PDB file of C-alpha atoms in Angstrom:
ATOM      1  CA  GLN A 472       7.012 -65.080  27.224  1.00 78.00           C
ATOM      2  CA  LYS A 473      10.791 -64.522  28.289  1.00 87.00           C
ATOM      3  CA  GLU A 474      12.483 -64.471  31.095  1.00 94.00           C
ATOM      4  CA  VAL A 475      13.837 -60.476  31.586  1.00 97.00           C
ATOM      5  CA  GLU A 476      12.134 -57.883  29.423  1.00 97.00           C
ATOM      6  CA  GLN A 477      13.778 -54.946  27.606  1.00 96.00           C
ATOM      7  CA  ASP A 478      12.699 -52.609  25.459  1.00 89.00           C
ATOM      8  CA  PRO A 479      15.162 -52.262  22.853  1.00 88.00           C
ATOM      9  CA  GLY A 480      14.329 -48.211  21.849  1.00 89.00           C
ATOM     10  CA  PRO A 481      16.117 -46.824  20.443  1.00 93.00           C
ATOM     11  CA  LEU A 482      16.411 -44.328  22.369  1.00 96.00           C
ATOM     12  CA  SER A 483      18.196 -40.926  21.618  1.00 97.00           C
ATOM     13  CA  VAL A 484      18.191 -38.603  23.984  1.00 97.00           C
ATOM     14  CA  PRO A 485      20.140 -35.163  24.081  1.00 98.00           C
ATOM     15  CA  GLU A 486      24.082 -35.065  25.702  1.00 98.00           C
ATOM     16  CA  GLY A 487      22.871 -34.158  29.105  1.00 98.00           C
ATOM     17  CA  ALA A 488      20.742 -35.507  29.579  1.00 98.00           C
ATOM     18  CA  ILE A 489      19.660 -37.756  32.247  1.00 98.00           C
ATOM     19  CA  VAL A 490      18.605 -41.540  30.907  1.00 98.00           C
ATOM     20  CA  SER A 491      16.829 -43.969  33.253  1.00 97.00           C
ATOM     21  CA  LEU A 492      17.161 -47.755  31.237  1.00 98.00           C
ATOM     22  CA  ASN A 493      14.924 -50.542  33.013  1.00 97.00           C
ATOM     23  CA  CYS A 494      14.142 -54.149  32.434  1.00 98.00           C
ATOM     24  CA  THR A 495      11.995 -56.524  34.009  1.00 97.00           C
ATOM     25  CA  TYR A 496      12.030 -59.961  34.819  1.00 97.00           C
ATOM     26  CA  SER A 497      10.004 -63.337  35.824  1.00 96.00           C
ATOM     27  CA  ASN A 498      11.968 -65.866  37.434  1.00 95.00           C
ATOM     28  CA  SER A 499      11.946 -64.474  41.736  1.00 95.00           C
ATOM     29  CA  ALA A 500      14.940 -66.595  41.942  1.00 95.00           C
ATOM     30  CA  PHE A 501      16.807 -64.398  40.462  1.00 96.00           C
ATOM     31  CA  GLN A 502      19.887 -62.911  42.876  1.00 95.00           C
ATOM     32  CA  TYR A 503      23.174 -61.110  40.704  1.00 96.00           C
ATOM     33  CA  PHE A 504      22.267 -58.297  38.716  1.00 97.00           C
ATOM     34  CA  MET A 505      24.251 -56.879  36.076  1.00 97.00           C
ATOM     35  CA  TRP A 506      24.073 -54.223  33.368  1.00 98.00           C
ATOM     36  CA  TYR A 507      26.519 -54.185  30.079  1.00 98.00           C
ATOM     37  CA  ARG A 508      27.502 -51.949  27.681  1.00 98.00           C
ATOM     38  CA  GLN A 509      28.185 -52.553  23.591  1.00 98.00           C
ATOM     39  CA  TYR A 510      29.458 -50.473  21.220  1.00 97.00           C
ATOM     40  CA  SER A 511      29.389 -51.942  18.177  1.00 92.00           C
ATOM     41  CA  ARG A 512      31.002 -55.187  17.194  1.00 88.00           C
ATOM     42  CA  LYS A 513      32.640 -56.009  20.629  1.00 93.00           C
ATOM     43  CA  GLY A 514      32.410 -57.642  23.460  1.00 97.00           C
ATOM     44  CA  PRO A 515      29.623 -56.546  26.063  1.00 98.00           C
ATOM     45  CA  GLU A 516      31.502 -54.322  29.062  1.00 97.00           C
ATOM     46  CA  LEU A 517      30.017 -55.193  32.988  1.00 97.00           C
ATOM     47  CA  LEU A 518      28.612 -51.695  33.834  1.00 97.00           C
ATOM     48  CA  MET A 519      27.587 -52.399  37.252  1.00 97.00           C
ATOM     49  CA  TYR A 520      26.935 -55.342  39.401  1.00 96.00           C
ATOM     50  CA  THR A 521      24.426 -55.964  42.413  1.00 95.00           C
ATOM     51  CA  TYR A 522      23.359 -58.615  44.316  1.00 92.00           C
ATOM     52  CA  SER A 523      19.918 -59.323  45.348  1.00 88.00           C
ATOM     53  CA  SER A 524      18.075 -55.743  46.526  1.00 86.00           C
ATOM     54  CA  GLY A 525      18.775 -51.911  46.741  1.00 87.00           C
ATOM     55  CA  ASN A 526      21.068 -49.320  44.878  1.00 93.00           C
ATOM     56  CA  LYS A 527      24.292 -48.819  43.844  1.00 95.00           C
ATOM     57  CA  GLU A 528      26.312 -45.783  42.571  1.00 96.00           C
ATOM     58  CA  ASP A 529      29.668 -45.782  40.439  1.00 96.00           C
ATOM     59  CA  GLY A 530      30.847 -42.173  38.910  1.00 97.00           C
ATOM     60  CA  ARG A 531      27.889 -41.518  36.658  1.00 97.00           C
ATOM     61  CA  PHE A 532      25.880 -44.851  36.669  1.00 98.00           C
ATOM     62  CA  THR A 533      23.381 -45.763  39.838  1.00 98.00           C
ATOM     63  CA  ALA A 534      21.355 -48.723  39.370  1.00 98.00           C
ATOM     64  CA  GLN A 535      18.557 -50.459  40.945  1.00 97.00           C
ATOM     65  CA  VAL A 536      16.689 -53.017  41.889  1.00 97.00           C
ATOM     66  CA  ASP A 537      13.456 -54.073  43.520  1.00 95.00           C
ATOM     67  CA  LYS A 538      12.815 -58.229  43.489  1.00 94.00           C
ATOM     68  CA  SER A 539       9.563 -56.714  44.978  1.00 94.00           C
ATOM     69  CA  SER A 540       8.297 -55.928  41.785  1.00 95.00           C
ATOM     70  CA  LYS A 541      11.214 -57.436  39.814  1.00 96.00           C
ATOM     71  CA  TYR A 542      11.937 -54.638  38.307  1.00 95.00           C
ATOM     72  CA  ILE A 543      15.673 -53.528  37.476  1.00 97.00           C
ATOM     73  CA  SER A 544      17.348 -49.810  36.065  1.00 97.00           C
ATOM     74  CA  LEU A 545      20.347 -48.053  34.828  1.00 98.00           C
ATOM     75  CA  PHE A 546      20.667 -43.887  35.009  1.00 98.00           C
ATOM     76  CA  ILE A 547      22.983 -42.890  33.541  1.00 98.00           C
ATOM     77  CA  ARG A 548      24.121 -38.940  35.187  1.00 98.00           C
ATOM     78  CA  ASP A 549      25.162 -36.110  32.738  1.00 98.00           C
ATOM     79  CA  SER A 550      24.755 -39.119  28.975  1.00 98.00           C
ATOM     80  CA  GLN A 551      27.407 -38.412  27.081  1.00 98.00           C
ATOM     81  CA  PRO A 552      27.544 -39.163  22.922  1.00 97.00           C
ATOM     82  CA  SER A 553      30.011 -41.601  23.813  1.00 97.00           C
ATOM     83  CA  ASP A 554      27.816 -43.529  26.147  1.00 98.00           C
ATOM     84  CA  SER A 555      25.727 -44.119  22.608  1.00 98.00           C
ATOM     85  CA  ALA A 556      25.463 -48.016  22.921  1.00 98.00           C
ATOM     86  CA  THR A 557      23.742 -50.619  23.535  1.00 97.00           C
ATOM     87  CA  TYR A 558      22.714 -51.371  27.134  1.00 98.00           C
ATOM     88  CA  LEU A 559      22.356 -55.436  28.091  1.00 98.00           C
ATOM     89  CA  CYS A 560      20.473 -55.796  31.377  1.00 98.00           C
ATOM     90  CA  ALA A 561      21.845 -59.812  32.781  1.00 98.00           C
ATOM     91  CA  MET A 562      20.855 -61.772  35.581  1.00 97.00           C
ATOM     92  CA  MET A 563      21.900 -65.189  37.654  1.00 96.00           C
ATOM     93  CA  THR A 564      20.116 -67.635  40.206  1.00 95.00           C
ATOM     94  CA  SER A 565      22.476 -68.856  42.550  1.00 90.00           C
ATOM     95  CA  SER A 566      21.912 -72.717  41.956  1.00 90.00           C
ATOM     96  CA  ASN A 567      21.888 -71.888  38.036  1.00 89.00           C
ATOM     97  CA  THR A 568      26.338 -71.002  37.318  1.00 90.00           C
ATOM     98  CA  GLY A 569      27.500 -69.100  34.948  1.00 94.00           C
ATOM     99  CA  LYS A 570      24.762 -68.689  33.184  1.00 96.00           C
ATOM    100  CA  LEU A 571      23.113 -64.589  32.946  1.00 97.00           C
ATOM    101  CA  ILE A 572      20.407 -64.052  31.421  1.00 97.00           C
ATOM    102  CA  PHE A 573      20.091 -61.432  28.836  1.00 98.00           C
ATOM    103  CA  GLY A 574      17.542 -58.897  27.968  1.00 97.00           C
ATOM    104  CA  GLN A 575      16.743 -57.828  24.767  1.00 96.00           C
ATOM    105  CA  GLY A 576      19.567 -54.638  25.065  1.00 96.00           C
ATOM    106  CA  THR A 577      18.315 -50.958  24.550  1.00 97.00           C
ATOM    107  CA  THR A 578      19.708 -49.163  21.857  1.00 97.00           C
ATOM    108  CA  LEU A 579      20.635 -45.209  22.974  1.00 97.00           C
ATOM    109  CA  GLN A 580      21.864 -42.676  21.022  1.00 97.00           C
ATOM    110  CA  VAL A 581      23.078 -38.514  23.320  1.00 98.00           C
ATOM    111  CA  LYS A 582      23.017 -36.700  20.585  1.00 97.00           C
ATOM    112  CA  PRO A 583      25.453 -33.496  20.777  1.00 96.00           C
TER     113      PRO A 583
ATOM    114  CA  LYS B  33      45.217 -57.007  34.742  1.00 68.00           C
ATOM    115  CA  ALA B  34      44.765 -58.419  31.617  1.00 84.00           C
ATOM    116  CA  GLY B  35      41.057 -59.212  29.786  1.00 95.00           C
ATOM    117  CA  VAL B  36      39.680 -61.810  28.325  1.00 98.00           C
ATOM    118  CA  THR B  37      41.192 -62.560  25.109  1.00 98.00           C
ATOM    119  CA  GLN B  38      39.464 -64.385  22.146  1.00 98.00           C
ATOM    120  CA  THR B  39      40.846 -66.293  19.168  1.00 98.00           C
ATOM    121  CA  PRO B  40      40.509 -65.841  15.929  1.00 98.00           C
ATOM    122  CA  ARG B  41      38.471 -62.289  15.955  1.00 97.00           C
ATOM    123  CA  TYR B  42      36.989 -63.941  12.710  1.00 97.00           C
ATOM    124  CA  LEU B  43      36.648 -66.699  10.967  1.00 97.00           C
ATOM    125  CA  ILE B  44      34.992 -67.214   7.579  1.00 98.00           C
ATOM    126  CA  LYS B  45      34.014 -70.973   7.267  1.00 98.00           C
ATOM    127  CA  THR B  46      32.191 -72.888   4.933  1.00 98.00           C
ATOM    128  CA  ARG B  47      28.460 -75.719   5.932  1.00 98.00           C
ATOM    129  CA  GLY B  48      29.300 -78.940   6.960  1.00 98.00           C
ATOM    130  CA  GLN B  49      33.431 -77.962   8.114  1.00 98.00           C
ATOM    131  CA  GLN B  50      34.110 -77.678  12.269  1.00 98.00           C
ATOM    132  CA  VAL B  51      35.211 -74.754  13.563  1.00 98.00           C
ATOM    133  CA  THR B  52      37.176 -74.066  17.006  1.00 98.00           C
ATOM    134  CA  LEU B  53      37.235 -71.220  19.311  1.00 98.00           C
ATOM    135  CA  SER B  54      39.948 -70.155  22.025  1.00 98.00           C
ATOM    136  CA  CYS B  55      39.125 -68.282  25.182  1.00 98.00           C
ATOM    137  CA  SER B  56      41.663 -66.780  28.052  1.00 98.00           C
ATOM    138  CA  PRO B  57      40.283 -65.799  30.788  1.00 98.00           C
ATOM    139  CA  ILE B  58      41.541 -63.408  33.216  1.00 97.00           C
ATOM    140  CA  SER B  59      44.286 -64.496  35.300  1.00 96.00           C
ATOM    141  CA  GLY B  60      42.634 -65.958  38.618  1.00 95.00           C
ATOM    142  CA  HIS B  61      39.633 -66.487  37.451  1.00 97.00           C
ATOM    143  CA  ARG B  62      38.373 -70.235  37.345  1.00 97.00           C
ATOM    144  CA  SER B  63      34.829 -69.861  35.981  1.00 97.00           C
ATOM    145  CA  VAL B  64      34.563 -69.381  31.860  1.00 98.00           C
ATOM    146  CA  SER B  65      31.303 -69.150  29.937  1.00 98.00           C
ATOM    147  CA  TRP B  66      30.108 -69.536  26.823  1.00 98.00           C
ATOM    148  CA  TYR B  67      27.252 -67.751  24.923  1.00 98.00           C
ATOM    149  CA  GLN B  68      25.962 -67.186  20.667  1.00 98.00           C
ATOM    150  CA  GLN B  69      25.197 -63.483  20.218  1.00 98.00           C
ATOM    151  CA  THR B  70      22.427 -63.113  16.972  1.00 97.00           C
ATOM    152  CA  PRO B  71      20.370 -60.238  16.137  1.00 93.00           C
ATOM    153  CA  GLY B  72      17.214 -62.315  16.253  1.00 90.00           C
ATOM    154  CA  GLN B  73      18.192 -64.769  19.895  1.00 94.00           C
ATOM    155  CA  GLY B  74      20.333 -61.798  21.238  1.00 95.00           C
ATOM    156  CA  LEU B  75      22.941 -63.417  24.473  1.00 97.00           C
ATOM    157  CA  GLN B  76      21.917 -67.181  24.444  1.00 98.00           C
ATOM    158  CA  PHE B  77      24.489 -69.376  27.134  1.00 98.00           C
ATOM    159  CA  LEU B  78      25.606 -71.874  25.829  1.00 98.00           C
ATOM    160  CA  PHE B  79      27.879 -73.729  28.868  1.00 97.00           C
ATOM    161  CA  GLU B  80      29.983 -73.121  31.889  1.00 97.00           C
ATOM    162  CA  TYR B  81      33.110 -74.628  33.058  1.00 97.00           C
ATOM    163  CA  PHE B  82      35.202 -74.814  36.102  1.00 97.00           C
ATOM    164  CA  SER B  83      37.926 -76.682  37.006  1.00 95.00           C
ATOM    165  CA  GLU B  84      37.705 -78.451  33.623  1.00 96.00           C
ATOM    166  CA  THR B  85      33.900 -79.973  34.390  1.00 96.00           C
ATOM    167  CA  GLN B  86      31.417 -78.789  33.362  1.00 96.00           C
ATOM    168  CA  ARG B  87      29.199 -77.163  34.855  1.00 96.00           C
ATOM    169  CA  ASN B  88      26.167 -75.933  32.650  1.00 95.00           C
ATOM    170  CA  LYS B  89      24.674 -75.803  29.102  1.00 96.00           C
ATOM    171  CA  GLY B  90      21.932 -74.342  27.704  1.00 96.00           C
ATOM    172  CA  ASN B  91      19.459 -75.365  25.510  1.00 96.00           C
ATOM    173  CA  PHE B  92      21.967 -75.851  22.294  1.00 97.00           C
ATOM    174  CA  PRO B  93      22.401 -79.358  19.957  1.00 97.00           C
ATOM    175  CA  GLY B  94      25.182 -81.265  20.582  1.00 97.00           C
ATOM    176  CA  ARG B  95      27.426 -80.400  17.602  1.00 98.00           C
ATOM    177  CA  PHE B  96      27.966 -77.404  20.046  1.00 98.00           C
ATOM    178  CA  SER B  97      31.512 -79.162  22.576  1.00 98.00           C
ATOM    179  CA  GLY B  98      33.469 -77.226  24.483  1.00 98.00           C
ATOM    180  CA  ARG B  99      36.622 -78.518  27.511  1.00 98.00           C
ATOM    181  CA  GLN B 100      38.700 -76.584  29.268  1.00 98.00           C
ATOM    182  CA  PHE B 101      42.332 -76.916  30.339  1.00 98.00           C
ATOM    183  CA  SER B 102      43.787 -77.212  33.449  1.00 97.00           C
ATOM    184  CA  ASN B 103      45.247 -73.599  33.031  1.00 96.00           C
ATOM    185  CA  SER B 104      41.337 -72.380  32.788  1.00 97.00           C
ATOM    186  CA  ARG B 105      42.058 -71.490  29.669  1.00 98.00           C
ATOM    187  CA  SER B 106      38.910 -73.116  27.581  1.00 98.00           C
ATOM    188  CA  GLU B 107      37.888 -74.140  23.970  1.00 98.00           C
ATOM    189  CA  MET B 108      34.026 -74.502  21.881  1.00 98.00           C
ATOM    190  CA  ASN B 109      33.750 -76.205  18.874  1.00 98.00           C
ATOM    191  CA  VAL B 110      30.499 -77.274  16.786  1.00 98.00           C
ATOM    192  CA  SER B 111      31.338 -79.403  14.168  1.00 96.00           C
ATOM    193  CA  THR B 112      29.097 -79.856  11.093  1.00 97.00           C
ATOM    194  CA  LEU B 113      28.352 -76.310  10.842  1.00 98.00           C
ATOM    195  CA  GLU B 114      25.636 -74.169   9.695  1.00 98.00           C
ATOM    196  CA  LEU B 115      24.714 -71.470   7.942  1.00 98.00           C
ATOM    197  CA  GLY B 116      22.262 -70.216  11.478  1.00 97.00           C
ATOM    198  CA  ASP B 117      25.801 -70.660  13.674  1.00 98.00           C
ATOM    199  CA  SER B 118      26.846 -67.425  12.013  1.00 98.00           C
ATOM    200  CA  ALA B 119      27.361 -65.961  15.036  1.00 98.00           C
ATOM    201  CA  LEU B 120      29.048 -63.219  17.719  1.00 98.00           C
ATOM    202  CA  TYR B 121      30.926 -66.655  20.059  1.00 98.00           C
ATOM    203  CA  LEU B 122      31.568 -64.547  23.144  1.00 98.00           C
ATOM    204  CA  CYS B 123      33.135 -66.285  26.180  1.00 98.00           C
ATOM    205  CA  ALA B 124      33.196 -64.565  30.382  1.00 98.00           C
ATOM    206  CA  SER B 125      35.250 -65.490  32.979  1.00 98.00           C
ATOM    207  CA  SER B 126      34.545 -65.129  36.443  1.00 97.00           C
ATOM    208  CA  GLN B 127      35.952 -66.290  39.751  1.00 95.00           C
ATOM    209  CA  THR B 128      33.556 -68.910  40.824  1.00 90.00           C
ATOM    210  CA  GLY B 129      30.608 -68.334  38.590  1.00 86.00           C
ATOM    211  CA  GLY B 130      28.949 -68.782  41.179  1.00 89.00           C
ATOM    212  CA  GLY B 131      26.807 -65.399  41.364  1.00 89.00           C
ATOM    213  CA  ASP B 132      30.136 -63.077  41.238  1.00 93.00           C
ATOM    214  CA  GLU B 133      31.017 -60.483  37.820  1.00 95.00           C
ATOM    215  CA  GLN B 134      31.295 -61.795  34.538  1.00 97.00           C
ATOM    216  CA  TYR B 135      33.768 -60.140  32.175  1.00 98.00           C
ATOM    217  CA  PHE B 136      33.846 -60.046  27.895  1.00 98.00           C
ATOM    218  CA  GLY B 137      35.920 -60.990  25.594  1.00 98.00           C
ATOM    219  CA  PRO B 138      35.945 -59.445  22.144  1.00 98.00           C
ATOM    220  CA  GLY B 139      34.332 -62.477  21.174  1.00 98.00           C
ATOM    221  CA  THR B 140      34.512 -64.732  17.547  1.00 98.00           C
ATOM    222  CA  ARG B 141      32.160 -63.366  14.527  1.00 98.00           C
ATOM    223  CA  LEU B 142      32.157 -67.055  12.167  1.00 98.00           C
ATOM    224  CA  THR B 143      29.874 -66.307   9.626  1.00 98.00           C
ATOM    225  CA  VAL B 144      29.461 -69.907   7.519  1.00 98.00           C
ATOM    226  CA  THR B 145      29.018 -69.560   3.949  1.00 97.00           C
TER     227      THR B 145
END
């Protein structure tokens, strides 16, 4: 069983929809949680960073972490065709320096 | 502030050869992590360097090695290349590596024939 599980999709939504992306994990030692966006043949771009539990909002993006359920989410409001990409969740423990554990990534397509 | 840069961007090598990839972190960042990305395995951690020392290592064979210089720039080397080493190699930098944000470079796409 993988430490981090993420539905690979693909997920297809109409422009303007609210998108919900999720990851579950098994290691309760994870404390740092990140969401990346990766366009085809590019490096991952950091979207959101959260430490421990709680919500964080940045523009159209909201990240949620529920450590009791070992579940994290990324919400995208008013989705745009330019949001079409692969979204990767990643997490890290405090002791495993520099080592992010990634989900498989969810491919999102936003149709005009 | 300039982002993470990686050179070269594309590389084609033959089985049995060796290759060296380079990464320049964001100014002020002292931690550099390396990852391999393939369609089948996704993003997998190779190793992390901080202040010229390898602090952490993933589950890759000894053919994969790296180093970091005093200016925090890092290189990774793969010796005796195999077909399965074809991948996108990504480096990421962060200030300390201890849970802070990691910023990725564009990657080096290595093809082994």
